[in-house]
PDB file of C-alpha atoms and ligand atoms in Angstrom:
ATOM      1  CA  MET A1374       1.607 -13.115 -29.400  1.00 81.00           C
ATOM      2  CA  MET A1375      -0.587 -15.439 -27.404  1.00 94.00           C
ATOM      3  CA  LEU A1376      -2.384 -12.702 -25.485  1.00 98.00           C
ATOM      4  CA  THR A1377      -3.454 -10.272 -28.210  1.00 98.00           C
ATOM      5  CA  GLY A1378      -6.709  -8.524 -27.329  1.00 98.00           C
ATOM      6  CA  LYS A1379      -6.467  -9.434 -23.653  1.00 98.00           C
ATOM      7  CA  THR A1380      -6.092  -7.108 -20.688  1.00 98.00           C
ATOM      8  CA  ALA A1381      -4.189  -8.203 -17.601  1.00 99.00           C
ATOM      9  CA  PHE A1382      -4.364  -6.747 -14.097  1.00 99.00           C
ATOM     10  CA  VAL A1383      -1.291  -7.312 -11.921  1.00 99.00           C
ATOM     11  CA  THR A1384      -1.056  -6.447  -8.218  1.00 98.00           C
ATOM     12  CA  GLY A1385       2.262  -5.508  -6.582  1.00 98.00           C
ATOM     13  CA  ALA A1386       3.556  -4.703 -10.056  1.00 98.00           C
ATOM     14  CA  SER A1387       6.050  -1.924  -9.284  1.00 98.00           C
ATOM     15  CA  ARG A1388       9.055  -4.185  -8.839  1.00 98.00           C
ATOM     16  CA  GLY A1389      10.321  -7.753  -8.602  1.00 98.00           C
ATOM     17  CA  ILE A1390       8.191 -10.583  -9.926  1.00 98.00           C
ATOM     18  CA  GLY A1391       5.137  -8.368 -10.467  1.00 99.00           C
ATOM     19  CA  ALA A1392       7.040  -5.925 -12.683  1.00 98.00           C
ATOM     20  CA  ALA A1393       8.658  -8.736 -14.707  1.00 99.00           C
ATOM     21  CA  VAL A1394       5.305 -10.460 -15.166  1.00 99.00           C
ATOM     22  CA  ALA A1395       3.565  -7.235 -16.200  1.00 99.00           C
ATOM     23  CA  VAL A1396       6.190  -6.502 -18.871  1.00 99.00           C
ATOM     24  CA  GLY A1397       6.248 -10.178 -19.916  1.00 98.00           C
ATOM     25  CA  LEU A1398       2.479 -10.234 -20.414  1.00 98.00           C
ATOM     26  CA  ALA A1399       2.796  -7.106 -22.573  1.00 98.00           C
ATOM     27  CA  LYS A1400       5.549  -8.705 -24.664  1.00 98.00           C
ATOM     28  CA  ASN A1401       3.063 -11.489 -25.347  1.00 98.00           C
ATOM     29  CA  GLY A1402       0.437  -9.053 -26.598  1.00 98.00           C
ATOM     30  CA  ALA A1403      -1.630  -8.103 -23.532  1.00 98.00           C
ATOM     31  CA  ASP A1404      -2.485  -4.605 -22.409  1.00 98.00           C
ATOM     32  CA  VAL A1405      -1.643  -4.359 -18.720  1.00 98.00           C
ATOM     33  CA  VAL A1406      -3.066  -2.523 -15.721  1.00 98.00           C
ATOM     34  CA  ILE A1407      -0.303  -2.305 -13.133  1.00 98.00           C
ATOM     35  CA  SER A1408      -1.189  -1.641  -9.528  1.00 98.00           C
ATOM     36  CA  ASP A1409       0.713  -1.205  -6.294  1.00 98.00           C
ATOM     37  CA  LEU A1410       0.756   0.900  -3.136  1.00 98.00           C
ATOM     38  CA  LYS A1411       0.677   4.708  -3.637  1.00 97.00           C
ATOM     39  CA  GLY A1412       4.227   5.004  -2.317  1.00 98.00           C
ATOM     40  CA  GLN A1413       5.449   2.867  -5.230  1.00 98.00           C
ATOM     41  CA  ASN A1414       4.272   5.364  -7.848  1.00 98.00           C
ATOM     42  CA  ALA A1415       7.713   6.306  -9.209  1.00 98.00           C
ATOM     43  CA  GLU A1416       8.575   2.632  -9.746  1.00 98.00           C
ATOM     44  CA  LEU A1417       5.156   1.941 -11.246  1.00 98.00           C
ATOM     45  CA  GLU A1418       5.725   4.704 -13.790  1.00 98.00           C
ATOM     46  CA  LYS A1419       8.990   3.070 -14.866  1.00 98.00           C
ATOM     47  CA  VAL A1420       7.194  -0.248 -15.378  1.00 98.00           C
ATOM     48  CA  ARG A1421       4.475   1.577 -17.325  1.00 98.00           C
ATOM     49  CA  ASP A1422       7.151   2.987 -19.654  1.00 98.00           C
ATOM     50  CA  ARG A1423       8.647  -0.477 -20.185  1.00 98.00           C
ATOM     51  CA  ILE A1424       5.183  -1.764 -21.143  1.00 98.00           C
ATOM     52  CA  THR A1425       4.433   1.047 -23.562  1.00 98.00           C
ATOM     53  CA  GLU A1426       7.825   0.411 -25.216  1.00 98.00           C
ATOM     54  CA  THR A1427       6.458  -3.027 -26.195  1.00 98.00           C
ATOM     55  CA  GLY A1428       3.627  -1.291 -28.077  1.00 98.00           C
ATOM     56  CA  GLN A1429       0.939  -2.376 -25.607  1.00 98.00           C
ATOM     57  CA  LYS A1430      -1.229  -0.117 -23.486  1.00 98.00           C
ATOM     58  CA  ALA A1431      -0.373   0.323 -19.828  1.00 98.00           C
ATOM     59  CA  ARG A1432      -2.320   1.900 -17.024  1.00 98.00           C
ATOM     60  CA  VAL A1433      -1.200   2.704 -13.477  1.00 98.00           C
ATOM     61  CA  LEU A1434      -3.627   2.311 -10.573  1.00 98.00           C
ATOM     62  CA  HIS A1435      -2.881   2.670  -6.893  1.00 97.00           C
ATOM     63  CA  LEU A1436      -4.170  -0.159  -4.843  1.00 96.00           C
ATOM     64  CA  ASP A1437      -3.628  -1.659  -1.417  1.00 98.00           C
ATOM     65  CA  VAL A1438      -4.827  -5.264  -1.633  1.00 98.00           C
ATOM     66  CA  THR A1439      -6.126  -5.071   1.935  1.00 98.00           C
ATOM     67  CA  ASP A1440      -8.473  -2.161   1.138  1.00 98.00           C
ATOM     68  CA  LYS A1441     -11.755  -3.525  -0.238  1.00 98.00           C
ATOM     69  CA  ALA A1442     -13.207  -0.143  -1.265  1.00 98.00           C
ATOM     70  CA  ALA A1443     -10.011   0.860  -3.071  1.00 97.00           C
ATOM     71  CA  ILE A1444      -9.898  -2.507  -4.860  1.00 98.00           C
ATOM     72  CA  GLU A1445     -13.483  -2.193  -6.048  1.00 98.00           C
ATOM     73  CA  ALA A1446     -12.864   1.350  -7.287  1.00 97.00           C
ATOM     74  CA  ALA A1447      -9.668   0.329  -9.100  1.00 97.00           C
ATOM     75  CA  VAL A1448     -11.251  -2.701 -10.740  1.00 98.00           C
ATOM     76  CA  ALA A1449     -14.185  -0.560 -11.911  1.00 98.00           C
ATOM     77  CA  GLU A1450     -11.725   1.971 -13.327  1.00 97.00           C
ATOM     78  CA  ALA A1451      -9.689  -0.731 -15.058  1.00 97.00           C
ATOM     79  CA  GLY A1452     -12.665  -1.897 -17.159  1.00 98.00           C
ATOM     80  CA  LYS A1453     -12.318  -5.276 -18.884  1.00 98.00           C
ATOM     81  CA  ILE A1454      -9.919  -7.645 -17.117  1.00 98.00           C
ATOM     82  CA  ASP A1455      -9.230 -10.982 -18.821  1.00 98.00           C
ATOM     83  CA  ILE A1456      -6.227 -12.029 -16.746  1.00 99.00           C
ATOM     84  CA  LEU A1457      -5.750 -11.378 -13.034  1.00 99.00           C
ATOM     85  CA  VAL A1458      -2.346 -11.932 -11.442  1.00 99.00           C
ATOM     86  CA  ASN A1459      -2.531 -11.849  -7.638  1.00 99.00           C
ATOM     87  CA  ASN A1460       1.130 -11.112  -6.978  1.00 99.00           C
ATOM     88  CA  ALA A1461       1.313  -8.573  -4.111  1.00 98.00           C
ATOM     89  CA  GLY A1462       2.916 -10.093  -1.062  1.00 98.00           C
ATOM     90  CA  ILE A1463       5.062  -9.441   1.995  1.00 98.00           C
ATOM     91  CA  LEU A1464       7.638 -11.432   3.915  1.00 98.00           C
ATOM     92  CA  ILE A1465       9.048 -10.337   7.260  1.00 97.00           C
ATOM     93  CA  PRO A1466      11.047 -13.278   8.629  1.00 96.00           C
ATOM     94  CA  LYS A1467      10.561 -13.899  12.354  1.00 97.00           C
ATOM     95  CA  THR A1468      11.112 -16.919  14.544  1.00 97.00           C
ATOM     96  CA  LEU A1469       8.207 -18.484  16.371  1.00 96.00           C
ATOM     97  CA  GLU A1470       9.204 -16.690  19.568  1.00 98.00           C
ATOM     98  CA  GLU A1471       9.753 -13.328  17.851  1.00 97.00           C
ATOM     99  CA  LEU A1472       6.514 -13.345  15.912  1.00 98.00           C
ATOM    100  CA  ASP A1473       3.931 -10.863  17.194  1.00 98.00           C
ATOM    101  CA  GLU A1474       0.239 -10.815  16.298  1.00 98.00           C
ATOM    102  CA  LYS A1475       0.590  -7.650  14.242  1.00 98.00           C
ATOM    103  CA  THR A1476       3.109  -9.305  11.911  1.00 98.00           C
ATOM    104  CA  TRP A1477       0.999 -12.474  11.700  1.00 98.00           C
ATOM    105  CA  ASP A1478      -2.114 -10.441  10.804  1.00 98.00           C
ATOM    106  CA  ALA A1479      -0.265  -8.300   8.254  1.00 98.00           C
ATOM    107  CA  HIS A1480       0.868 -11.426   6.377  1.00 98.00           C
ATOM    108  CA  PHE A1481      -2.602 -12.929   6.356  1.00 98.00           C
ATOM    109  CA  ASP A1482      -4.157  -9.592   5.329  1.00 98.00           C
ATOM    110  CA  VAL A1483      -1.881  -9.031   2.330  1.00 99.00           C
ATOM    111  CA  ASN A1484      -0.919 -12.536   1.205  1.00 98.00           C
ATOM    112  CA  ALA A1485      -4.172 -14.382   1.848  1.00 98.00           C
ATOM    113  CA  LYS A1486      -7.125 -12.004   2.283  1.00 98.00           C
ATOM    114  CA  GLY A1487      -5.746  -9.792  -0.496  1.00 98.00           C
ATOM    115  CA  VAL A1488      -6.194 -12.683  -2.933  1.00 98.00           C
ATOM    116  CA  LEU A1489      -9.802 -13.142  -1.816  1.00 98.00           C
ATOM    117  CA  LEU A1490     -10.653  -9.421  -2.074  1.00 98.00           C
ATOM    118  CA  VAL A1491      -9.091  -8.780  -5.483  1.00 98.00           C
ATOM    119  CA  THR A1492     -10.409 -12.035  -6.948  1.00 98.00           C
ATOM    120  CA  ASN A1493     -13.927 -11.297  -5.730  1.00 98.00           C
ATOM    121  CA  ALA A1494     -13.812  -7.824  -7.247  1.00 98.00           C
ATOM    122  CA  VAL A1495     -12.790  -9.172 -10.682  1.00 98.00           C
ATOM    123  CA  LEU A1496     -14.853 -12.371 -10.729  1.00 98.00           C
ATOM    124  CA  PRO A1497     -18.308 -10.950 -11.639  1.00 98.00           C
ATOM    125  CA  GLN A1498     -17.127  -9.541 -14.993  1.00 98.00           C
ATOM    126  CA  MET A1499     -15.266 -12.781 -15.793  1.00 98.00           C
ATOM    127  CA  ARG A1500     -18.380 -14.817 -14.969  1.00 98.00           C
ATOM    128  CA  LYS A1501     -20.467 -12.566 -17.237  1.00 98.00           C
ATOM    129  CA  ARG A1502     -18.063 -13.071 -20.149  1.00 98.00           C
ATOM    130  CA  LYS A1503     -17.748 -16.795 -19.370  1.00 98.00           C
ATOM    131  CA  ALA A1504     -13.966 -16.486 -19.582  1.00 98.00           C
ATOM    132  CA  GLY A1505     -11.052 -15.520 -17.406  1.00 98.00           C
ATOM    133  CA  ARG A1506      -7.645 -16.473 -16.135  1.00 98.00           C
ATOM    134  CA  ILE A1507      -6.664 -16.048 -12.485  1.00 99.00           C
ATOM    135  CA  ILE A1508      -3.065 -16.686 -11.494  1.00 99.00           C
ATOM    136  CA  ASN A1509      -2.020 -16.596  -7.854  1.00 99.00           C
ATOM    137  CA  ILE A1510       1.644 -16.154  -7.007  1.00 99.00           C
ATOM    138  CA  ALA A1511       2.052 -18.499  -4.059  1.00 99.00           C
ATOM    139  CA  SER A1512       5.465 -19.972  -3.086  1.00 98.00           C
ATOM    140  CA  ILE A1513       7.254 -23.254  -2.503  1.00 98.00           C
ATOM    141  CA  ALA A1514       7.094 -22.005   1.093  1.00 98.00           C
ATOM    142  CA  GLY A1515       3.409 -22.931   0.902  1.00 98.00           C
ATOM    143  CA  ARG A1516       4.429 -26.551   0.403  1.00 97.00           C
ATOM    144  CA  GLN A1517       7.167 -26.675   3.038  1.00 94.00           C
ATOM    145  CA  GLY A1518       8.265 -23.659   5.029  1.00 95.00           C
ATOM    146  CA  VAL A1519      11.687 -22.941   6.450  1.00 94.00           C
ATOM    147  CA  PRO A1520      12.581 -21.532   9.901  1.00 95.00           C
ATOM    148  CA  THR A1521      11.544 -17.872  10.476  1.00 96.00           C
ATOM    149  CA  GLN A1522       8.811 -18.162   7.832  1.00 96.00           C
ATOM    150  CA  GLY A1523       6.016 -20.067   9.573  1.00 97.00           C
ATOM    151  CA  HIS A1524       3.527 -17.205   9.218  1.00 98.00           C
ATOM    152  CA  TYR A1525       4.530 -16.489   5.588  1.00 98.00           C
ATOM    153  CA  ALA A1526       4.472 -20.172   4.627  1.00 98.00           C
ATOM    154  CA  ALA A1527       1.014 -20.538   6.177  1.00 98.00           C
ATOM    155  CA  THR A1528      -0.338 -17.699   3.996  1.00 98.00           C
ATOM    156  CA  LYS A1529       1.144 -19.281   0.883  1.00 98.00           C
ATOM    157  CA  ALA A1530      -0.432 -22.638   1.766  1.00 98.00           C
ATOM    158  CA  VAL A1531      -3.715 -20.710   1.946  1.00 98.00           C
ATOM    159  CA  ASP A1532      -3.076 -19.372  -1.570  1.00 99.00           C
ATOM    160  CA  ILE A1533      -2.542 -22.892  -2.920  1.00 98.00           C
ATOM    161  CA  THR A1534      -5.731 -24.105  -1.233  1.00 98.00           C
ATOM    162  CA  LEU A1535      -7.748 -21.107  -2.440  1.00 98.00           C
ATOM    163  CA  THR A1536      -6.498 -21.826  -5.963  1.00 98.00           C
ATOM    164  CA  ARG A1537      -7.845 -25.387  -5.796  1.00 98.00           C
ATOM    165  CA  VAL A1538     -11.219 -24.356  -4.373  1.00 98.00           C
ATOM    166  CA  TYR A1539     -11.744 -21.245  -6.522  1.00 98.00           C
ATOM    167  CA  ALA A1540     -10.967 -23.344  -9.617  1.00 98.00           C
ATOM    168  CA  GLN A1541     -13.897 -25.579  -8.682  1.00 98.00           C
ATOM    169  CA  GLU A1542     -16.165 -22.606  -7.929  1.00 98.00           C
ATOM    170  CA  ALA A1543     -15.353 -20.671 -11.111  1.00 98.00           C
ATOM    171  CA  GLY A1544     -14.757 -23.449 -13.641  1.00 98.00           C
ATOM    172  CA  MET A1545     -18.377 -23.659 -14.789  1.00 98.00           C
ATOM    173  CA  ASP A1546     -17.998 -20.115 -16.139  1.00 98.00           C
ATOM    174  CA  GLY A1547     -14.939 -20.900 -18.223  1.00 98.00           C
ATOM    175  CA  ILE A1548     -12.543 -19.361 -15.701  1.00 99.00           C
ATOM    176  CA  THR A1549      -9.301 -21.112 -14.800  1.00 99.00           C
ATOM    177  CA  VAL A1550      -7.498 -20.504 -11.517  1.00 99.00           C
ATOM    178  CA  ASN A1551      -3.902 -21.649 -11.134  1.00 99.00           C
ATOM    179  CA  ALA A1552      -0.981 -20.871  -8.858  1.00 99.00           C
ATOM    180  CA  ILE A1553       2.711 -20.501  -9.357  1.00 98.00           C
ATOM    181  CA  CYS A1554       5.057 -21.447  -6.538  1.00 98.00           C
ATOM    182  CA  PRO A1555       8.317 -19.588  -7.122  1.00 98.00           C
ATOM    183  CA  GLY A1556      11.457 -20.812  -5.419  1.00 97.00           C
ATOM    184  CA  ILE A1557      14.099 -18.281  -4.408  1.00 97.00           C
ATOM    185  CA  ILE A1558      13.906 -15.380  -6.826  1.00 98.00           C
ATOM    186  CA  LEU A1559      16.416 -12.537  -6.643  1.00 96.00           C
ATOM    187  CA  THR A1560      14.035  -9.648  -5.996  1.00 96.00           C
ATOM    188  CA  GLU A1561      14.214  -7.239  -3.075  1.00 93.00           C
ATOM    189  CA  MET A1562      12.156  -9.729  -1.074  1.00 94.00           C
ATOM    190  CA  GLY A1563      14.308 -12.658  -2.166  1.00 93.00           C
ATOM    191  CA  LYS A1564      17.606 -10.911  -1.388  1.00 90.00           C
ATOM    192  CA  GLU A1565      16.412  -9.629   1.980  1.00 87.00           C
ATOM    193  CA  ASN A1566      15.201 -13.081   2.849  1.00 87.00           C
ATOM    194  CA  LEU A1567      18.498 -14.749   1.961  1.00 89.00           C
ATOM    195  CA  GLY A1568      20.532 -12.144   3.815  1.00 85.00           C
ATOM    196  CA  SER A1569      24.060 -13.334   3.015  1.00 90.00           C
ATOM    197  CA  GLN A1570      26.259 -14.586   0.191  1.00 92.00           C
ATOM    198  CA  GLU A1571      26.612 -17.823   2.155  1.00 94.00           C
ATOM    199  CA  ALA A1572      22.861 -18.402   2.055  1.00 93.00           C
ATOM    200  CA  MET A1573      22.782 -17.577  -1.663  1.00 94.00           C
ATOM    201  CA  ASP A1574      25.547 -20.087  -2.342  1.00 96.00           C
ATOM    202  CA  HIS A1575      23.823 -22.706  -0.212  1.00 96.00           C
ATOM    203  CA  TRP A1576      20.483 -22.449  -2.026  1.00 95.00           C
ATOM    204  CA  SER A1577      22.102 -22.242  -5.475  1.00 96.00           C
ATOM    205  CA  ASN A1578      23.842 -25.475  -4.634  1.00 97.00           C
ATOM    206  CA  VAL A1579      20.638 -27.142  -3.406  1.00 97.00           C
ATOM    207  CA  ALA A1580      18.824 -26.265  -6.663  1.00 98.00           C
ATOM    208  CA  ALA A1581      19.011 -28.893  -9.416  1.00 98.00           C
ATOM    209  CA  LEU A1582      19.779 -26.123 -11.921  1.00 98.00           C
ATOM    210  CA  LYS A1583      22.529 -24.742  -9.615  1.00 98.00           C
ATOM    211  CA  ARG A1584      21.294 -21.188  -9.624  1.00 97.00           C
ATOM    212  CA  LEU A1585      18.713 -18.954  -7.984  1.00 97.00           C
ATOM    213  CA  GLY A1586      15.822 -17.499  -9.965  1.00 98.00           C
ATOM    214  CA  ALA A1587      15.452 -14.153 -11.707  1.00 98.00           C
ATOM    215  CA  PRO A1588      12.061 -12.389 -11.895  1.00 98.00           C
ATOM    216  CA  ASP A1589      11.937 -13.150 -15.638  1.00 98.00           C
ATOM    217  CA  ASP A1590      11.983 -16.888 -14.854  1.00 98.00           C
ATOM    218  CA  ILE A1591       8.377 -16.523 -13.660  1.00 99.00           C
ATOM    219  CA  VAL A1592       7.119 -14.941 -16.894  1.00 98.00           C
ATOM    220  CA  GLY A1593       6.816 -18.073 -19.084  1.00 98.00           C
ATOM    221  CA  PRO A1594       4.699 -20.032 -16.597  1.00 98.00           C
ATOM    222  CA  VAL A1595       2.418 -17.002 -16.046  1.00 98.00           C
ATOM    223  CA  VAL A1596       1.982 -16.530 -19.797  1.00 98.00           C
ATOM    224  CA  PHE A1597       1.163 -20.248 -20.092  1.00 98.00           C
ATOM    225  CA  PHE A1598      -1.559 -20.001 -17.430  1.00 98.00           C
ATOM    226  CA  ALA A1599      -2.808 -16.731 -18.959  1.00 98.00           C
ATOM    227  CA  SER A1600      -3.095 -18.133 -22.465  1.00 98.00           C
ATOM    228  CA  ASP A1601      -5.266 -20.607 -24.299  1.00 97.00           C
ATOM    229  CA  GLN A1602      -2.363 -23.073 -24.200  1.00 97.00           C
ATOM    230  CA  SER A1603      -3.471 -23.958 -20.646  1.00 98.00           C
ATOM    231  CA  ARG A1604      -7.213 -24.010 -21.390  1.00 98.00           C
ATOM    232  CA  PHE A1605      -7.750 -27.442 -19.764  1.00 98.00           C
ATOM    233  CA  VAL A1606      -5.506 -26.777 -16.747  1.00 98.00           C
ATOM    234  CA  THR A1607      -7.121 -25.465 -13.580  1.00 99.00           C
ATOM    235  CA  GLY A1608      -6.666 -25.687  -9.829  1.00 99.00           C
ATOM    236  CA  GLN A1609      -2.979 -26.495 -10.200  1.00 98.00           C
ATOM    237  CA  ALA A1610       0.073 -25.113  -8.421  1.00 98.00           C
ATOM    238  CA  LEU A1611       3.296 -25.198 -10.429  1.00 98.00           C
ATOM    239  CA  ASN A1612       6.697 -25.059  -8.731  1.00 98.00           C
ATOM    240  CA  VAL A1613       9.018 -22.677 -10.596  1.00 98.00           C
ATOM    241  CA  CYS A1614      12.084 -23.112  -8.458  1.00 98.00           C
ATOM    242  CA  GLY A1615      14.970 -24.511 -10.482  1.00 98.00           C
ATOM    243  CA  GLY A1616      14.540 -27.846  -8.748  1.00 98.00           C
ATOM    244  CA  ILE A1617      14.639 -26.993  -5.039  1.00 97.00           C
ATOM    245  CA  TYR A1618      11.398 -28.700  -4.191  1.00 96.00           C
ATOM    246  CA  PHE A1619       9.700 -31.568  -6.015  1.00 97.00           C
ATOM    247  CA  HIS A1620       6.188 -32.106  -4.621  1.00 94.00           C
TER     248      HIS A1620
HETATM  249  N1  NAD B 774      11.243 -13.445  -4.272  1.00 58.31           N
HETATM  250  C1  NAD B 774      11.032 -14.678  -3.929  1.00 58.31           C
HETATM  251  O1  NAD B 774      11.994 -15.429  -3.661  1.00 58.31           O
HETATM  252  C2  NAD B 774       9.640 -15.238  -3.880  1.00 58.31           C
HETATM  253  C3  NAD B 774       9.505 -16.625  -3.721  1.00 58.31           C
HETATM  254  C4  NAD B 774       8.251 -17.177  -3.673  1.00 58.31           C
HETATM  255  C5  NAD B 774       7.135 -16.374  -3.784  1.00 58.31           C
HETATM  256  N2  NAD B 774       7.272 -15.026  -3.929  1.00 58.31           N
HETATM  257  C6  NAD B 774       6.044 -14.236  -4.018  1.00 58.31           C
HETATM  258  O2  NAD B 774       6.060 -13.471  -5.196  1.00 58.31           O
HETATM  259  C7  NAD B 774       5.315 -12.266  -5.013  1.00 58.31           C
HETATM  260  C8  NAD B 774       6.177 -11.089  -5.426  1.00 58.31           C
HETATM  261  O3  NAD B 774       7.330 -11.069  -4.597  1.00 58.31           O
HETATM  262  P1  NAD B 774       8.682 -10.282  -4.942  1.00 58.31           P
HETATM  263  O4  NAD B 774       9.791 -11.176  -4.618  1.00 58.31           O
HETATM  264  O5  NAD B 774       8.575  -9.637  -6.272  1.00 58.31           O
HETATM  265  O6  NAD B 774       8.609  -9.201  -3.753  1.00 58.31           O
HETATM  266  P2  NAD B 774       8.850  -7.622  -3.722  1.00 58.31           P
HETATM  267  O7  NAD B 774       8.880  -7.274  -2.271  1.00 58.31           O
HETATM  268  O8  NAD B 774       9.994  -7.235  -4.562  1.00 58.31           O
HETATM  269  O9  NAD B 774       7.510  -7.080  -4.391  1.00 58.31           O
HETATM  270  C9  NAD B 774       6.265  -7.196  -3.754  1.00 58.31           C
HETATM  271  C10 NAD B 774       5.371  -6.099  -4.250  1.00 58.31           C
HETATM  272  O10 NAD B 774       4.104  -6.197  -3.567  1.00 58.31           O
HETATM  273  C11 NAD B 774       3.727  -4.886  -3.180  1.00 58.31           C
HETATM  274  N3  NAD B 774       2.838  -4.906  -2.021  1.00 58.31           N
HETATM  275  C12 NAD B 774       3.156  -5.212  -0.740  1.00 58.31           C
HETATM  276  N4  NAD B 774       2.080  -5.051   0.042  1.00 58.31           N
HETATM  277  C13 NAD B 774       1.065  -4.625  -0.761  1.00 58.31           C
HETATM  278  C14 NAD B 774      -0.293  -4.295  -0.538  1.00 58.31           C
HETATM  279  N5  NAD B 774      -0.838  -4.317   0.691  1.00 58.31           N
HETATM  280  N6  NAD B 774      -1.057  -3.915  -1.593  1.00 58.31           N
HETATM  281  C15 NAD B 774      -0.505  -3.868  -2.834  1.00 58.31           C
HETATM  282  N7  NAD B 774       0.767  -4.169  -3.106  1.00 58.31           N
HETATM  283  C16 NAD B 774       1.546  -4.536  -2.076  1.00 58.31           C
HETATM  284  C17 NAD B 774       5.033  -4.176  -2.860  1.00 58.31           C
HETATM  285  O11 NAD B 774       4.885  -2.762  -2.870  1.00 58.31           O
HETATM  286  C18 NAD B 774       5.933  -4.707  -3.951  1.00 58.31           C
HETATM  287  O12 NAD B 774       5.879  -3.921  -5.109  1.00 58.31           O
HETATM  288  C19 NAD B 774       4.900 -12.255  -3.550  1.00 58.31           C
HETATM  289  O13 NAD B 774       3.587 -12.727  -3.412  1.00 58.31           O
HETATM  290  C20 NAD B 774       5.886 -13.224  -2.904  1.00 58.31           C
HETATM  291  O14 NAD B 774       5.379 -13.797  -1.728  1.00 58.31           O
HETATM  292  C21 NAD B 774       8.505 -14.448  -3.980  1.00 58.31           C
END
């Protein structure tokens, strides 16, 4: 139980990677505040039940990561936050010609500005305590995008860059900031993105481990970055992709 006595705050935690990470953090001893859009309440409640089954405390808060006032209110309500996981994200594939400004802006608002807003809301209490762990869920797309994902890939490159810079800005207060770059993970986003069995087979075959990821594959790396085991690691982005991408 590496995270006993710690409280984690996870955005976009009602399903997919966020839900797996929230439950995984609880299994490692953390109490967890799970947040997502209001419309995700029924799913959030199911995740809350899975957390309480582990014996840890769980709390549900509604939060749109693009809404600064709502973020500040939720963070104040959450109380002590030792571990922040910036996980909320969107992906609407569109070719260069299809892409409209609204879709571009939505991706930057949620995937990039959301990380800034939530991090800034949590940072003051971490600075005061001279401790904290911030984990940004980026993507291997942030290292090299694929067709129809230029806008998404650009936001994930922003997340990797923010991780490197925030690590330098927060390190003097004992706060580490790291990113995880998942490969193709079979969540609703992952499945929608792949679209067909053919694409699934293709990417499984490309991966060194010959399979696609499950949300639980992201838990271990998050727990590592959340725990004291990574105390001298900051500003890093770790590919968790089964060997699809190597840089
Ligand atoms: N699935 C993959 O293959 C994959 C690969 C690389 C990176 N990622 C990243 O992992 C993270 C989680 O993705 P997932 O696959 O679990 O996707 P998902 O679509 O299953 O879950 C995303 C969650 O974010 C929430 N969300 C969306 N907009 C929000 C907002 N404005 N405010 C608060 N919450 C919001 C959604 O309600 C949802 O619960 C994302 O940042 C995604 O970019 C996913």
